[in-house]
mmCIF file of C-alpha atoms in Angstrom:
data_model
loop_
_atom_site.group_PDB
_atom_site.id
_atom_site.type_symbol
_atom_site.label_atom_id
_atom_site.label_comp_id
_atom_site.label_asym_id
_atom_site.label_seq_id
_atom_site.Cartn_x
_atom_site.Cartn_y
_atom_site.Cartn_z
ATOM 1 C CA MET X 1 -20.200 -46.527 73.427
ATOM 2 C CA GLU X 2 -17.263 -45.371 75.538
ATOM 3 C CA THR X 3 -15.238 -48.170 77.111
ATOM 4 C CA THR X 4 -13.870 -47.916 80.612
ATOM 5 C CA SER X 5 -10.811 -49.495 82.142
ATOM 6 C CA ARG X 6 -11.213 -51.727 85.180
ATOM 7 C CA ARG X 7 -8.590 -53.236 87.442
ATOM 8 C CA PHE X 8 -8.601 -56.790 88.772
ATOM 9 C CA PHE X 9 -6.373 -58.849 90.995
ATOM 10 C CA ILE X 10 -5.721 -62.431 89.969
ATOM 11 C CA GLU X 11 -4.673 -65.108 92.460
ATOM 12 C CA ILE X 12 -2.550 -67.931 91.075
ATOM 13 C CA ALA X 13 -0.453 -70.887 92.219
ATOM 14 C CA PHE X 14 2.353 -72.538 90.280
ATOM 15 C CA ASN X 15 5.034 -75.181 90.222
ATOM 16 C CA GLY X 16 8.106 -73.139 89.354
ATOM 17 C CA GLY X 17 10.287 -76.025 88.233
ATOM 18 C CA SER X 18 9.928 -75.260 84.512
ATOM 19 C CA TYR X 19 10.168 -71.461 84.760
ATOM 20 C CA HIS X 20 12.843 -68.831 85.144
ATOM 21 C CA GLY X 21 10.918 -67.149 87.915
ATOM 22 C CA TRP X 22 7.887 -64.897 87.762
ATOM 23 C CA GLN X 23 9.055 -61.798 85.922
ATOM 24 C CA ILE X 24 9.285 -61.603 82.128
ATOM 25 C CA GLN X 25 12.842 -61.995 80.820
ATOM 26 C CA ARG X 26 14.454 -62.119 77.426
ATOM 27 C CA ASN X 27 15.190 -65.588 76.093
ATOM 28 C CA ALA X 28 13.620 -67.381 79.070
ATOM 29 C CA VAL X 29 10.148 -68.727 79.823
ATOM 30 C CA THR X 30 8.571 -67.161 82.900
ATOM 31 C CA VAL X 31 5.250 -67.490 84.706
ATOM 32 C CA GLN X 32 4.282 -63.882 83.943
ATOM 33 C CA GLU X 33 4.854 -64.362 80.223
ATOM 34 C CA VAL X 34 2.660 -67.474 80.084
ATOM 35 C CA LEU X 35 -0.076 -65.878 82.188
ATOM 36 C CA ASP X 36 -0.147 -62.633 80.178
ATOM 37 C CA LYS X 37 -0.505 -64.524 76.906
ATOM 38 C CA ALA X 38 -3.423 -66.571 78.245
ATOM 39 C CA LEU X 39 -5.185 -63.513 79.679
ATOM 40 C CA SER X 40 -4.787 -61.680 76.372
ATOM 41 C CA VAL X 41 -6.420 -64.565 74.501
ATOM 42 C CA VAL X 42 -9.389 -64.762 76.870
ATOM 43 C CA TRP X 43 -10.025 -60.998 76.855
ATOM 44 C CA HIS X 44 -9.153 -60.409 73.175
ATOM 45 C CA GLN X 45 -6.859 -57.530 74.126
ATOM 46 C CA LEU X 46 -3.252 -57.083 75.173
ATOM 47 C CA ILE X 47 -2.973 -57.584 78.925
ATOM 48 C CA THR X 48 0.128 -57.036 81.027
ATOM 49 C CA THR X 49 0.112 -58.100 84.657
ATOM 50 C CA VAL X 50 1.985 -56.538 87.571
ATOM 51 C CA GLY X 51 3.014 -59.127 90.160
ATOM 52 C CA CYS X 52 3.238 -58.804 93.926
ATOM 53 C CA GLY X 53 6.954 -59.510 93.674
ATOM 54 C CA ARG X 54 9.581 -61.623 91.960
ATOM 55 C CA THR X 55 10.298 -65.282 92.483
ATOM 56 C CA ASP X 56 13.611 -66.816 91.454
ATOM 57 C CA THR X 57 14.085 -69.577 88.896
ATOM 58 C CA GLY X 58 12.615 -72.829 90.179
ATOM 59 C CA VAL X 59 10.766 -71.302 93.147
ATOM 60 C CA HIS X 60 7.139 -72.343 93.677
ATOM 61 C CA ALA X 61 4.106 -70.324 94.762
ATOM 62 C CA LYS X 62 1.067 -71.537 96.649
ATOM 63 C CA GLN X 63 -0.339 -68.028 96.446
ATOM 64 C CA LEU X 64 0.768 -65.148 94.244
ATOM 65 C CA TYR X 65 -1.253 -62.083 93.282
ATOM 66 C CA ALA X 66 -0.946 -59.858 90.235
ATOM 67 C CA HIS X 67 -3.096 -57.010 88.967
ATOM 68 C CA PHE X 68 -4.124 -56.102 85.434
ATOM 69 C CA ASP X 69 -6.396 -53.662 83.638
ATOM 70 C CA VAL X 70 -9.036 -54.448 81.016
ATOM 71 C CA MET X 71 -10.964 -52.023 78.839
ATOM 72 C CA ASP X 72 -14.320 -53.588 79.717
ATOM 73 C CA ASP X 73 -15.746 -56.383 81.837
ATOM 74 C CA GLY X 74 -15.809 -58.859 78.944
ATOM 75 C CA PRO X 75 -15.608 -62.412 80.323
ATOM 76 C CA PHE X 76 -16.252 -61.114 83.847
ATOM 77 C CA ASP X 77 -19.940 -61.154 82.924
ATOM 78 C CA GLN X 78 -19.542 -64.890 83.554
ATOM 79 C CA PRO X 79 -16.685 -65.181 86.075
ATOM 80 C CA ASP X 80 -16.855 -68.963 86.458
ATOM 81 C CA LYS X 81 -16.633 -69.397 82.706
ATOM 82 C CA ALA X 82 -13.717 -66.943 82.530
ATOM 83 C CA LEU X 83 -11.862 -68.862 85.229
ATOM 84 C CA HIS X 84 -12.455 -72.157 83.423
ATOM 85 C CA SER X 85 -11.363 -70.723 80.061
ATOM 86 C CA LEU X 86 -8.155 -69.286 81.478
ATOM 87 C CA ASN X 87 -7.208 -72.461 83.330
ATOM 88 C CA ALA X 88 -7.892 -74.476 80.170
ATOM 89 C CA LEU X 89 -5.368 -72.341 78.280
ATOM 90 C CA LEU X 90 -2.692 -72.438 80.958
ATOM 91 C CA PRO X 91 -0.304 -75.395 81.360
ATOM 92 C CA SER X 92 -0.919 -77.854 84.178
ATOM 93 C CA ASP X 93 1.753 -76.286 86.382
ATOM 94 C CA ILE X 94 -0.036 -72.903 86.630
ATOM 95 C CA ALA X 95 -3.503 -72.578 88.175
ATOM 96 C CA VAL X 96 -5.739 -69.527 88.525
ATOM 97 C CA LYS X 97 -7.758 -69.523 91.752
ATOM 98 C CA ARG X 98 -9.864 -66.354 91.491
ATOM 99 C CA PHE X 99 -10.327 -62.825 90.185
ATOM 100 C CA ILE X 100 -11.008 -59.881 92.498
ATOM 101 C CA ALA X 101 -12.349 -56.514 91.343
ATOM 102 C CA VAL X 102 -10.327 -53.742 93.005
ATOM 103 C CA ALA X 103 -10.044 -49.950 92.964
ATOM 104 C CA PRO X 104 -8.278 -48.384 89.945
ATOM 105 C CA ASP X 105 -5.245 -47.479 92.062
ATOM 106 C CA ALA X 106 -4.887 -50.828 93.867
ATOM 107 C CA HIS X 107 -1.405 -52.254 93.348
ATOM 108 C CA ALA X 108 -0.399 -55.897 93.744
ATOM 109 C CA ARG X 109 3.173 -55.093 94.722
ATOM 110 C CA PHE X 110 3.043 -51.842 96.674
ATOM 111 C CA ASP X 111 -0.176 -52.517 98.604
ATOM 112 C CA ALA X 112 0.892 -55.881 100.039
ATOM 113 C CA VAL X 113 1.401 -55.562 103.805
ATOM 114 C CA ASN X 114 2.775 -59.030 104.542
ATOM 115 C CA ARG X 115 4.369 -61.902 102.666
ATOM 116 C CA SER X 116 5.142 -65.418 103.859
ATOM 117 C CA TYR X 117 7.503 -68.090 102.566
ATOM 118 C CA GLU X 118 8.251 -71.694 103.446
ATOM 119 C CA TYR X 119 11.423 -73.642 102.823
ATOM 120 C CA HIS X 120 11.064 -77.447 102.778
ATOM 121 C CA MET X 121 13.738 -80.065 103.340
ATOM 122 C CA HIS X 122 13.670 -83.840 103.848
ATOM 123 C CA PHE X 123 16.130 -86.554 104.817
ATOM 124 C CA ARG X 124 15.044 -89.763 103.112
ATOM 125 C CA LYS X 125 14.819 -90.473 99.409
ATOM 126 C CA ASP X 126 11.262 -89.767 98.291
ATOM 127 C CA PRO X 127 10.338 -89.561 94.591
ATOM 128 C CA PHE X 128 7.242 -87.514 95.424
ATOM 129 C CA LEU X 129 9.302 -84.779 97.036
ATOM 130 C CA HIS X 130 11.903 -84.572 94.267
ATOM 131 C CA GLY X 131 11.783 -81.036 92.875
ATOM 132 C CA PHE X 132 9.609 -79.823 95.744
ATOM 133 C CA SER X 133 11.939 -80.144 98.726
ATOM 134 C CA TRP X 134 15.699 -80.126 99.372
ATOM 135 C CA ARG X 135 17.020 -83.544 100.346
ATOM 136 C CA LEU X 136 19.762 -83.656 102.983
ATOM 137 C CA ARG X 137 21.633 -86.595 104.463
ATOM 138 C CA ASP X 138 22.129 -85.325 108.017
ATOM 139 C CA VAL X 139 19.544 -83.752 110.320
ATOM 140 C CA PRO X 140 20.730 -80.314 111.521
ATOM 141 C CA ASP X 141 20.483 -78.909 115.039
ATOM 142 C CA VAL X 142 16.973 -77.442 114.852
ATOM 143 C CA GLU X 143 17.145 -75.925 118.335
ATOM 144 C CA ALA X 144 20.261 -73.939 117.417
ATOM 145 C CA MET X 145 18.705 -72.813 114.129
ATOM 146 C CA ASN X 146 15.537 -71.654 115.888
ATOM 147 C CA LYS X 147 17.615 -69.706 118.409
ATOM 148 C CA ALA X 148 19.361 -67.943 115.524
ATOM 149 C CA ALA X 149 16.117 -67.457 113.574
ATOM 150 C CA LYS X 150 14.585 -65.647 116.538
ATOM 151 C CA ILE X 151 17.414 -63.109 116.393
ATOM 152 C CA LEU X 152 16.290 -62.095 112.884
ATOM 153 C CA LEU X 153 13.298 -60.336 114.445
ATOM 154 C CA GLU X 154 15.648 -57.929 116.240
ATOM 155 C CA TYR X 155 16.928 -56.405 112.985
ATOM 156 C CA GLU X 156 15.566 -54.494 109.997
ATOM 157 C CA ASP X 157 18.553 -53.959 107.682
ATOM 158 C CA PHE X 158 19.143 -57.220 105.805
ATOM 159 C CA SER X 159 21.703 -56.065 103.249
ATOM 160 C CA CYS X 160 23.762 -59.155 104.080
ATOM 161 C CA PHE X 161 21.088 -61.420 102.575
ATOM 162 C CA SER X 162 20.438 -59.402 99.417
ATOM 163 C CA LYS X 163 21.598 -60.475 95.998
ATOM 164 C CA SER X 164 24.250 -58.118 94.632
ATOM 165 C CA ASN X 165 23.448 -55.271 92.227
ATOM 166 C CA THR X 166 19.688 -55.257 92.779
ATOM 167 C CA GLN X 167 17.837 -52.047 92.053
ATOM 168 C CA VAL X 168 15.903 -51.565 95.296
ATOM 169 C CA TYR X 169 15.438 -48.351 97.232
ATOM 170 C CA THR X 170 16.037 -49.894 100.643
ATOM 171 C CA ASN X 171 17.197 -53.103 102.313
ATOM 172 C CA ILE X 172 14.947 -52.514 105.318
ATOM 173 C CA CYS X 173 12.473 -55.348 106.037
ATOM 174 C CA ARG X 174 10.387 -56.075 109.128
ATOM 175 C CA ILE X 175 10.382 -59.812 109.871
ATOM 176 C CA THR X 176 7.484 -60.929 112.064
ATOM 177 C CA GLN X 177 7.990 -64.714 112.046
ATOM 178 C CA ALA X 178 10.991 -66.981 111.530
ATOM 179 C CA VAL X 179 10.734 -70.552 112.812
ATOM 180 C CA TRP X 180 11.712 -74.132 111.954
ATOM 181 C CA GLN X 181 9.006 -76.770 112.436
ATOM 182 C CA TRP X 182 8.818 -80.525 111.905
ATOM 183 C CA GLU X 183 5.965 -81.888 109.798
ATOM 184 C CA ASP X 184 4.259 -85.227 110.453
ATOM 185 C CA ASP X 185 5.759 -86.731 107.286
ATOM 186 C CA GLY X 186 9.323 -86.065 108.431
ATOM 187 C CA ARG X 187 9.935 -82.861 106.489
ATOM 188 C CA LEU X 188 11.590 -79.916 108.199
ATOM 189 C CA VAL X 189 10.018 -76.591 107.178
ATOM 190 C CA PHE X 190 11.282 -73.062 107.757
ATOM 191 C CA ARG X 191 8.487 -70.478 107.880
ATOM 192 C CA ILE X 192 9.204 -66.773 107.586
ATOM 193 C CA SER X 193 6.955 -63.709 107.254
ATOM 194 C CA ALA X 194 7.789 -60.049 106.659
ATOM 195 C CA ASN X 195 6.360 -56.904 105.143
ATOM 196 C CA ARG X 196 8.776 -57.324 102.221
ATOM 197 C CA PHE X 197 11.717 -59.460 101.123
ATOM 198 C CA LEU X 198 14.880 -58.725 99.208
ATOM 199 C CA ARG X 199 15.854 -60.723 96.159
ATOM 200 C CA ASN X 200 17.282 -64.128 97.160
ATOM 201 C CA MET X 201 16.831 -63.184 100.832
ATOM 202 C CA VAL X 202 15.030 -66.298 102.084
ATOM 203 C CA ARG X 203 17.411 -68.746 100.416
ATOM 204 C CA ALA X 204 20.380 -66.829 101.849
ATOM 205 C CA ILE X 205 18.851 -66.835 105.334
ATOM 206 C CA VAL X 206 18.241 -70.581 105.166
ATOM 207 C CA GLY X 207 21.798 -71.163 103.959
ATOM 208 C CA THR X 208 23.158 -69.147 106.876
ATOM 209 C CA LEU X 209 20.957 -70.949 109.398
ATOM 210 C CA MET X 210 22.117 -74.278 107.964
ATOM 211 C CA GLU X 211 25.734 -73.366 108.757
ATOM 212 C CA ILE X 212 24.581 -72.975 112.358
ATOM 213 C CA GLY X 213 22.541 -76.183 112.190
ATOM 214 C CA ARG X 214 25.599 -78.130 110.982
ATOM 215 C CA GLY X 215 27.622 -76.831 113.915
ATOM 216 C CA GLU X 216 29.943 -74.715 111.766
ATOM 217 C CA LYS X 217 28.879 -71.501 113.517
ATOM 218 C CA PRO X 218 27.246 -70.699 116.897
ATOM 219 C CA SER X 219 23.668 -69.385 117.011
ATOM 220 C CA ASP X 220 24.756 -65.855 117.898
ATOM 221 C CA TYR X 221 26.909 -65.711 114.746
ATOM 222 C CA ILE X 222 23.783 -64.407 113.056
ATOM 223 C CA HIS X 223 24.496 -61.054 114.780
ATOM 224 C CA THR X 224 27.869 -60.900 113.010
ATOM 225 C CA VAL X 225 26.331 -61.715 109.640
ATOM 226 C CA ILE X 226 23.575 -59.106 109.824
ATOM 227 C CA SER X 227 25.826 -56.387 111.263
ATOM 228 C CA SER X 228 28.325 -56.893 108.439
ATOM 229 C CA LYS X 229 25.799 -55.862 105.746
ATOM 230 C CA ASP X 230 27.986 -57.976 103.475
ATOM 231 C CA ARG X 231 26.520 -60.802 101.379
ATOM 232 C CA SER X 232 29.839 -62.672 101.358
ATOM 233 C CA VAL X 233 29.660 -63.102 105.145
ATOM 234 C CA ALA X 234 26.309 -64.916 104.986
ATOM 235 C CA GLY X 235 25.891 -68.541 103.967
ATOM 236 C CA ALA X 236 25.425 -69.857 100.454
ATOM 237 C CA SER X 237 21.926 -69.771 98.962
ATOM 238 C CA VAL X 238 20.109 -73.097 99.255
ATOM 239 C CA PRO X 239 18.486 -74.750 96.185
ATOM 240 C CA ALA X 240 15.338 -73.102 94.837
ATOM 241 C CA CYS X 241 13.284 -76.308 94.715
ATOM 242 C CA GLY X 242 12.408 -76.159 98.414
ATOM 243 C CA LEU X 243 11.137 -72.570 98.450
ATOM 244 C CA TYR X 244 7.459 -71.593 98.293
ATOM 245 C CA LEU X 245 5.729 -68.224 98.391
ATOM 246 C CA THR X 246 2.746 -69.197 100.546
ATOM 247 C CA GLU X 247 0.753 -66.084 101.388
ATOM 248 C CA VAL X 248 0.421 -62.424 100.398
ATOM 249 C CA VAL X 249 -1.776 -60.174 102.542
ATOM 250 C CA TYR X 250 -3.572 -56.968 101.533
ATOM 251 C CA PRO X 251 -5.478 -54.493 103.697
ATOM 252 C CA TYR X 252 -8.634 -54.511 101.584
ATOM 253 C CA PHE X 253 -9.464 -58.222 101.241
#
């Protein structure tokens, strides 16, 4: 009997503290490597996923999608069992939420129309936030940072926030949300959404906004940073532990 290839999306969440990001690398453990090995065991065939984008070392994801092809339905005859089997194989810091059957040409990276991130910081010692939020001593000027964050929506070329020597075809991104908000537990969270992000972009933006929040630069300095198209003009990247990929949106589900 002839076998046919089918494509599925997989939705996962992970604590990135033990991984060198999403994408497979030599001599480093990544989320993609661990996931691909588990999928290959469950389906009894070599499976290679394609993620919706990269995450840096130590960055977390509340929602990340990847797609993969299988030569037949196999375990999808019993999807609940397949989900249980895969989660049983994966370590406790990676969880699979669901599988979604998609068209053969659906693409986890290129078809995404919006992505959202959060950056978390806190100001009192809390053992339950260690590794999941950046602890600071002094509270920054949130009003000034929000004034600067709003300016981000006026621009599309974010070369100044891109990691050097990345192989991307464009540094154009359309930011639709950028705001700092206080949470009830005392955390300060930066939320940002765009159609795409450059490598290290969110951590560089937060670092630049923190310079403004500490009073080192005025809010309108963000114009100077973006217009420069120079990474050295922007602020230092903040620690990865506070960054979360929170949502990826597609037009077909």
